[in-house]
Amino acid sequence: MPEVIFPGPEGRLEGRFHPQKSKDAPIAIILHPHPKFGGTMNNKVVYNLHYAFHEMGFTVLRFNFRGVGRSQGEYDQGIGELSDAASALDYLQSQAPNSRQCWVAGFSFGAWIGMQLLMRRPEVAGFISVAPPANMYDFTFLAPCPSSGLIINGDADRVVPPADVTGLAEKLQQQKGITVTHQTVPGAGHFFESGMDEMIGSVKDYVTRRQAEPNIR
C-alpha cells in the first residue's frame, strides 16, 4: 500500500492509498478522529475500516488532516478539515476516474466531517459513521441527509453517550427517501478496545448488502 502525498488547501496532505486492479472498483475515503486528541490515520478503528473496505473490493484512501503527521497546516476547528476531506476525495477520484460508486467512512470527529462531506458531494452513495460525536457537534446540517448509511457505536461509550447517538439516528430515520441503519456493539467503548471485530463485521455486512441492491441510494 503506497504512501502518497497530495495537494490540500493548506499544502501537502499525507495519506495511504490502496488501489484495486479493477478500473471500475468502488472507492472509499476513511476519516480519522480529532487531531487535538491524538487522532491520526493510523488509529486502529480507521486502519481496520480501511482494510475492511479494501477486502470488499474498494479502492481506499485514508489520510492525515492538516497538522497531523506529515500533513501541512494547522488544526482549523473542522472547517479546514472538511476542505481537506474534499481535497482527499478529489485526489481519490483522480486516481480512480472510472469508479462506479463512492463511499465515505469516518470515526468520531471524522464521522462529523464525513457527514458534512456528504452534503457537499452528491456522488457519495453511502456512509459509515462510527461513534459520531452527537454530544459535541451540531448535526442539524443533515436536513435532509442525502444518502443512506450506517451509524454504529458502542453501548459502553463514555466519550459519546449512546443516548445521543440514538437520538441522532432517530432523527435521521424520520427522513424520507433514505434509510439510516443504527447498530450498537454490546460492551464496546468509544475506541472499540473490545468489540472491534463485531463492529467491523457489522460494517462489512451492511456494505455488502447495500452493494447488492440495484439502486443503493
C-alpha atoms as a printed R data frame, in Angstrom:
    type eleno elety resid chain resno       x      y       z
1   ATOM     1    CA   MET     A     1   0.000  0.000   0.000
2   ATOM     2    CA   PRO     A     2   1.814  3.125  -1.165
3   ATOM     3    CA   GLU     A     3   2.295  6.212   0.919
4   ATOM     4    CA   VAL     A     4   1.006  9.199  -1.001
5   ATOM     5    CA   ILE     A     5   1.364 12.950  -0.751
6   ATOM     6    CA   PHE     A     6  -1.304 15.005  -2.484
7   ATOM     7    CA   PRO     A     7  -2.216 18.696  -2.554
8   ATOM     8    CA   GLY     A     8  -4.562 20.103   0.060
9   ATOM     9    CA   PRO     A     9  -5.898 23.599   0.709
10  ATOM    10    CA   GLU     A    10  -3.012 24.469   3.059
11  ATOM    11    CA   GLY     A    11  -0.199 22.455   1.498
12  ATOM    12    CA   ARG     A    12   0.503 18.771   1.163
13  ATOM    13    CA   LEU     A    13  -1.554 16.052   2.806
14  ATOM    14    CA   GLU     A    14  -0.188 12.630   3.724
15  ATOM    15    CA   GLY     A    15  -2.168  9.503   3.007
16  ATOM    16    CA   ARG     A    16  -2.203  5.765   2.416
17  ATOM    17    CA   PHE     A    17  -3.690  4.674  -0.891
18  ATOM    18    CA   HIS     A    18  -4.767  1.096  -1.539
19  ATOM    19    CA   PRO     A    19  -5.956  0.531  -5.132
20  ATOM    20    CA   GLN     A    20  -7.769 -2.381  -6.713
21  ATOM    21    CA   LYS     A    21  -6.820 -3.939 -10.044
22  ATOM    22    CA   SER     A    22 -10.316 -3.373 -11.403
23  ATOM    23    CA   LYS     A    23 -10.610  0.050 -13.036
24  ATOM    24    CA   ASP     A    24 -14.279  0.430 -12.092
25  ATOM    25    CA   ALA     A    25 -13.856 -0.643  -8.450
26  ATOM    26    CA   PRO     A    26 -15.853  1.478  -5.978
27  ATOM    27    CA   ILE     A    27 -13.918  3.993  -3.906
28  ATOM    28    CA   ALA     A    28 -13.962  4.835  -0.196
29  ATOM    29    CA   ILE     A    29 -12.350  7.560   1.878
30  ATOM    30    CA   ILE     A    30 -11.712  6.985   5.613
31  ATOM    31    CA   LEU     A    31 -11.585  9.938   8.057
32  ATOM    32    CA   HIS     A    32  -9.744  9.864  11.377
33  ATOM    33    CA   PRO     A    33 -10.680 11.154  14.858
34  ATOM    34    CA   HIS     A    34  -9.873 14.515  16.437
35  ATOM    35    CA   PRO     A    35  -6.369 15.814  15.647
36  ATOM    36    CA   LYS     A    36  -6.087 17.548  19.019
37  ATOM    37    CA   PHE     A    37  -6.743 14.327  20.932
38  ATOM    38    CA   GLY     A    38  -4.264 12.061  19.199
39  ATOM    39    CA   GLY     A    39  -6.338 11.232  16.131
40  ATOM    40    CA   THR     A    40  -4.374 10.074  13.087
41  ATOM    41    CA   MET     A    41  -4.958  7.940  10.007
42  ATOM    42    CA   ASN     A    42  -3.255  5.072  11.882
43  ATOM    43    CA   ASN     A    43  -5.911  4.966  14.591
44  ATOM    44    CA   LYS     A    44  -6.991  1.321  14.995
45  ATOM    45    CA   VAL     A    45 -10.617  1.954  14.040
46  ATOM    46    CA   VAL     A    46  -9.570  3.887  10.930
47  ATOM    47    CA   TYR     A    47  -6.965  1.261   9.997
48  ATOM    48    CA   ASN     A    48  -9.493 -1.563  10.343
49  ATOM    49    CA   LEU     A    49 -12.140  0.310   8.369
50  ATOM    50    CA   HIS     A    50  -9.587  0.907   5.615
51  ATOM    51    CA   TYR     A    51  -8.774 -2.780   5.278
52  ATOM    52    CA   ALA     A    52 -12.415 -3.815   5.587
53  ATOM    53    CA   PHE     A    53 -13.322 -1.674   2.591
54  ATOM    54    CA   HIS     A    54 -10.337 -2.937   0.616
55  ATOM    55    CA   GLU     A    55 -11.284 -6.538   1.329
56  ATOM    56    CA   MET     A    56 -14.749 -5.739  -0.033
57  ATOM    57    CA   GLY     A    57 -13.230 -4.642  -3.344
58  ATOM    58    CA   PHE     A    58 -12.923 -0.889  -2.804
59  ATOM    59    CA   THR     A    59 -10.019  1.337  -3.795
60  ATOM    60    CA   VAL     A    60  -9.367  3.085  -0.472
61  ATOM    61    CA   LEU     A    61  -7.682  6.246   0.792
62  ATOM    62    CA   ARG     A    62  -7.096  7.300   4.357
63  ATOM    63    CA   PHE     A    63  -5.109 10.424   5.190
64  ATOM    64    CA   ASN     A    64  -3.957 12.769   7.933
65  ATOM    65    CA   PHE     A    65  -5.829 16.021   8.371
66  ATOM    66    CA   ARG     A    66  -3.803 19.244   8.279
67  ATOM    67    CA   GLY     A    67  -1.178 19.486  11.008
68  ATOM    68    CA   VAL     A    68  -1.119 15.731  11.662
69  ATOM    69    CA   GLY     A    69   1.908 13.603  10.749
70  ATOM    70    CA   ARG     A    70   3.430 14.901   7.554
71  ATOM    71    CA   SER     A    71   0.341 16.869   6.524
72  ATOM    72    CA   GLN     A    72   0.935 20.608   6.390
73  ATOM    73    CA   GLY     A    73  -1.169 23.301   8.010
74  ATOM    74    CA   GLU     A    74  -2.762 23.722  11.424
75  ATOM    75    CA   TYR     A    75  -5.943 22.494  13.064
76  ATOM    76    CA   ASP     A    76  -8.884 24.600  11.890
77  ATOM    77    CA   GLN     A    77 -11.904 23.748  14.073
78  ATOM    78    CA   GLY     A    78 -13.325 21.366  11.476
79  ATOM    79    CA   ILE     A    79 -13.705 23.990   8.744
80  ATOM    80    CA   GLY     A    80 -10.322 23.374   7.173
81  ATOM    81    CA   GLU     A    81 -10.564 19.658   7.876
82  ATOM    82    CA   LEU     A    82 -13.715 19.481   5.754
83  ATOM    83    CA   SER     A    83 -11.789 21.157   2.942
84  ATOM    84    CA   ASP     A    84  -9.009 18.594   3.457
85  ATOM    85    CA   ALA     A    85 -11.542 15.783   3.109
86  ATOM    86    CA   ALA     A    86 -12.885 17.299  -0.106
87  ATOM    87    CA   SER     A    87  -9.336 17.534  -1.494
88  ATOM    88    CA   ALA     A    88  -8.686 13.927  -0.500
89  ATOM    89    CA   LEU     A    89 -11.820 12.804  -2.303
90  ATOM    90    CA   ASP     A    90 -10.731 14.804  -5.365
91  ATOM    91    CA   TYR     A    91  -7.391 13.011  -5.270
92  ATOM    92    CA   LEU     A    92  -9.006  9.593  -4.857
93  ATOM    93    CA   GLN     A    93 -11.323 10.253  -7.786
94  ATOM    94    CA   SER     A    94  -8.370 11.350  -9.923
95  ATOM    95    CA   GLN     A    95  -6.682  8.022  -9.206
96  ATOM    96    CA   ALA     A    96  -9.828  6.017  -9.933
97  ATOM    97    CA   PRO     A    97 -11.752  8.030 -12.542
98  ATOM    98    CA   ASN     A    98 -13.866  5.070 -13.631
99  ATOM    99    CA   SER     A    99 -15.064  4.041 -10.173
100 ATOM   100    CA   ARG     A   100 -18.696  3.016 -10.153
101 ATOM   101    CA   GLN     A   101 -19.503  4.142  -6.625
102 ATOM   102    CA   CYS     A   102 -18.241  6.334  -3.789
103 ATOM   103    CA   TRP     A   103 -18.479  5.849  -0.006
104 ATOM   104    CA   VAL     A   104 -17.323  7.882   2.994
105 ATOM   105    CA   ALA     A   105 -16.472  6.390   6.386
106 ATOM   106    CA   GLY     A   106 -15.445  8.302   9.482
107 ATOM   107    CA   PHE     A   107 -14.742  7.664  13.142
108 ATOM   108    CA   SER     A   108 -15.675 10.135  15.904
109 ATOM   109    CA   PHE     A   109 -14.577 13.620  14.732
110 ATOM   110    CA   GLY     A   110 -14.030 12.019  11.341
111 ATOM   111    CA   ALA     A   111 -17.666 10.895  11.325
112 ATOM   112    CA   TRP     A   112 -18.763 14.521  11.807
113 ATOM   113    CA   ILE     A   113 -16.523 15.643   8.945
114 ATOM   114    CA   GLY     A   114 -17.712 12.748   6.805
115 ATOM   115    CA   MET     A   115 -21.372 13.641   7.268
116 ATOM   116    CA   GLN     A   116 -20.608 17.213   6.203
117 ATOM   117    CA   LEU     A   117 -18.793 15.903   3.147
118 ATOM   118    CA   LEU     A   118 -21.999 14.075   2.184
119 ATOM   119    CA   MET     A   119 -23.738 17.425   1.923
120 ATOM   120    CA   ARG     A   120 -21.078 18.774  -0.448
121 ATOM   121    CA   ARG     A   121 -20.649 15.775  -2.696
122 ATOM   122    CA   PRO     A   122 -23.774 14.319  -4.291
123 ATOM   123    CA   GLU     A   123 -21.772 11.449  -5.779
124 ATOM   124    CA   VAL     A   124 -21.376  9.868  -2.312
125 ATOM   125    CA   ALA     A   125 -23.740  6.892  -2.352
126 ATOM   126    CA   GLY     A   126 -23.278  5.590   1.173
127 ATOM   127    CA   PHE     A   127 -21.703  6.374   4.528
128 ATOM   128    CA   ILE     A   128 -20.388  4.650   7.627
129 ATOM   129    CA   SER     A   129 -20.453  6.812  10.746
130 ATOM   130    CA   VAL     A   130 -18.651  5.198  13.696
131 ATOM   131    CA   ALA     A   131 -19.313  6.757  17.111
132 ATOM   132    CA   PRO     A   132 -20.429 10.134  15.721
133 ATOM   133    CA   PRO     A   133 -19.927 12.779  18.457
134 ATOM   134    CA   ALA     A   134 -23.552 13.878  18.618
135 ATOM   135    CA   ASN     A   135 -22.996 15.333  22.104
136 ATOM   136    CA   MET     A   136 -20.196 17.636  20.933
137 ATOM   137    CA   TYR     A   137 -21.148 18.814  17.454
138 ATOM   138    CA   ASP     A   138 -24.256 20.032  15.685
139 ATOM   139    CA   PHE     A   139 -25.568 17.592  13.099
140 ATOM   140    CA   THR     A   140 -28.638 19.604  12.109
141 ATOM   141    CA   PHE     A   141 -26.991 20.383   8.744
142 ATOM   142    CA   LEU     A   142 -28.254 16.928   7.691
143 ATOM   143    CA   ALA     A   143 -31.551 18.380   6.548
144 ATOM   144    CA   PRO     A   144 -32.096 16.354   4.584
145 ATOM   145    CA   CYS     A   145 -29.404 13.714   4.766
146 ATOM   146    CA   PRO     A   146 -28.615 12.993   1.104
147 ATOM   147    CA   SER     A   147 -27.510  9.352   1.369
148 ATOM   148    CA   SER     A   148 -28.365  6.168   3.195
149 ATOM   149    CA   GLY     A   149 -25.817  4.797   5.623
150 ATOM   150    CA   LEU     A   150 -24.881  3.037   8.843
151 ATOM   151    CA   ILE     A   151 -24.395  4.654  12.229
152 ATOM   152    CA   ILE     A   152 -22.658  2.322  14.672
153 ATOM   153    CA   ASN     A   153 -21.458  2.858  18.235
154 ATOM   154    CA   GLY     A   154 -20.622  1.002  21.417
155 ATOM   155    CA   ASP     A   155 -23.155  0.829  24.229
156 ATOM   156    CA   ALA     A   156 -20.364  1.417  26.783
157 ATOM   157    CA   ASP     A   157 -19.029  4.596  25.126
158 ATOM   158    CA   ARG     A   158 -18.010  7.105  27.823
159 ATOM   159    CA   VAL     A   159 -16.923  9.798  25.347
160 ATOM   160    CA   VAL     A   160 -20.137  9.981  23.337
161 ATOM   161    CA   PRO     A   161 -23.174  8.868  25.366
162 ATOM   162    CA   PRO     A   162 -25.071  6.162  23.468
163 ATOM   163    CA   ALA     A   163 -28.333  8.043  24.022
164 ATOM   164    CA   ASP     A   164 -27.013 10.976  21.983
165 ATOM   165    CA   VAL     A   165 -26.118  8.714  19.063
166 ATOM   166    CA   THR     A   166 -29.525  7.045  19.271
167 ATOM   167    CA   GLY     A   167 -31.174 10.464  19.195
168 ATOM   168    CA   LEU     A   168 -29.216 11.449  16.083
169 ATOM   169    CA   ALA     A   169 -30.082  8.192  14.356
170 ATOM   170    CA   GLU     A   170 -33.771  8.503  15.193
171 ATOM   171    CA   LYS     A   171 -33.926 12.000  13.734
172 ATOM   172    CA   LEU     A   172 -32.299 10.846  10.506
173 ATOM   173    CA   GLN     A   173 -34.556  7.802  10.334
174 ATOM   174    CA   GLN     A   174 -37.576 10.113  10.089
175 ATOM   175    CA   GLN     A   175 -36.354 11.496   6.762
176 ATOM   176    CA   LYS     A   176 -37.869 10.221   3.545
177 ATOM   177    CA   GLY     A   177 -36.005  8.855   0.562
178 ATOM   178    CA   ILE     A   178 -33.063  7.405   2.516
179 ATOM   179    CA   THR     A   179 -32.594  4.662   5.080
180 ATOM   180    CA   VAL     A   180 -30.295  5.190   8.054
181 ATOM   181    CA   THR     A   181 -29.449  1.989   9.903
182 ATOM   182    CA   HIS     A   182 -28.334  2.196  13.545
183 ATOM   183    CA   GLN     A   183 -26.473 -0.581  15.342
184 ATOM   184    CA   THR     A   184 -24.837 -0.765  18.754
185 ATOM   185    CA   VAL     A   185 -21.999 -3.056  19.769
186 ATOM   186    CA   PRO     A   186 -22.525 -4.535  23.251
187 ATOM   187    CA   GLY     A   187 -19.746 -3.769  25.716
188 ATOM   188    CA   ALA     A   188 -17.759 -1.591  23.307
189 ATOM   189    CA   GLY     A   189 -16.291  1.726  24.370
190 ATOM   190    CA   HIS     A   190 -15.539  4.716  22.181
191 ATOM   191    CA   PHE     A   191 -12.322  3.251  20.753
192 ATOM   192    CA   PHE     A   192 -13.618 -0.329  20.468
193 ATOM   193    CA   GLU     A   193 -10.853 -1.824  22.607
194 ATOM   194    CA   SER     A   194 -13.342 -4.678  22.784
195 ATOM   195    CA   GLY     A   195 -15.936 -5.269  20.102
196 ATOM   196    CA   MET     A   196 -13.702 -4.217  17.188
197 ATOM   197    CA   ASP     A   197 -14.262 -7.439  15.266
198 ATOM   198    CA   GLU     A   198 -18.014 -7.213  15.776
199 ATOM   199    CA   MET     A   199 -18.093 -3.590  14.649
200 ATOM   200    CA   ILE     A   200 -16.048 -4.308  11.514
201 ATOM   201    CA   GLY     A   201 -18.204 -7.354  10.814
202 ATOM   202    CA   SER     A   202 -21.340 -5.224  11.000
203 ATOM   203    CA   VAL     A   203 -19.817 -2.678   8.618
204 ATOM   204    CA   LYS     A   204 -18.905 -5.415   6.134
205 ATOM   205    CA   ASP     A   205 -22.362 -6.972   6.346
206 ATOM   206    CA   TYR     A   206 -24.023 -3.605   5.805
207 ATOM   207    CA   VAL     A   207 -21.848 -2.520   2.869
208 ATOM   208    CA   THR     A   208 -22.060 -5.928   1.210
209 ATOM   209    CA   ARG     A   209 -25.845 -5.867   1.459
210 ATOM   210    CA   ARG     A   210 -26.012 -2.338   0.046
211 ATOM   211    CA   GLN     A   211 -23.690 -3.283  -2.816
212 ATOM   212    CA   ALA     A   212 -26.150 -5.976  -3.856
213 ATOM   213    CA   GLU     A   213 -29.042 -3.542  -4.136
214 ATOM   214    CA   PRO     A   214 -29.893 -2.348  -7.673
215 ATOM   215    CA   ASN     A   215 -30.236  1.282  -6.552
216 ATOM   216    CA   ILE     A   216 -28.203  1.785  -3.419
217 ATOM   217    CA   ARG     A   217 -29.132  5.349  -2.553
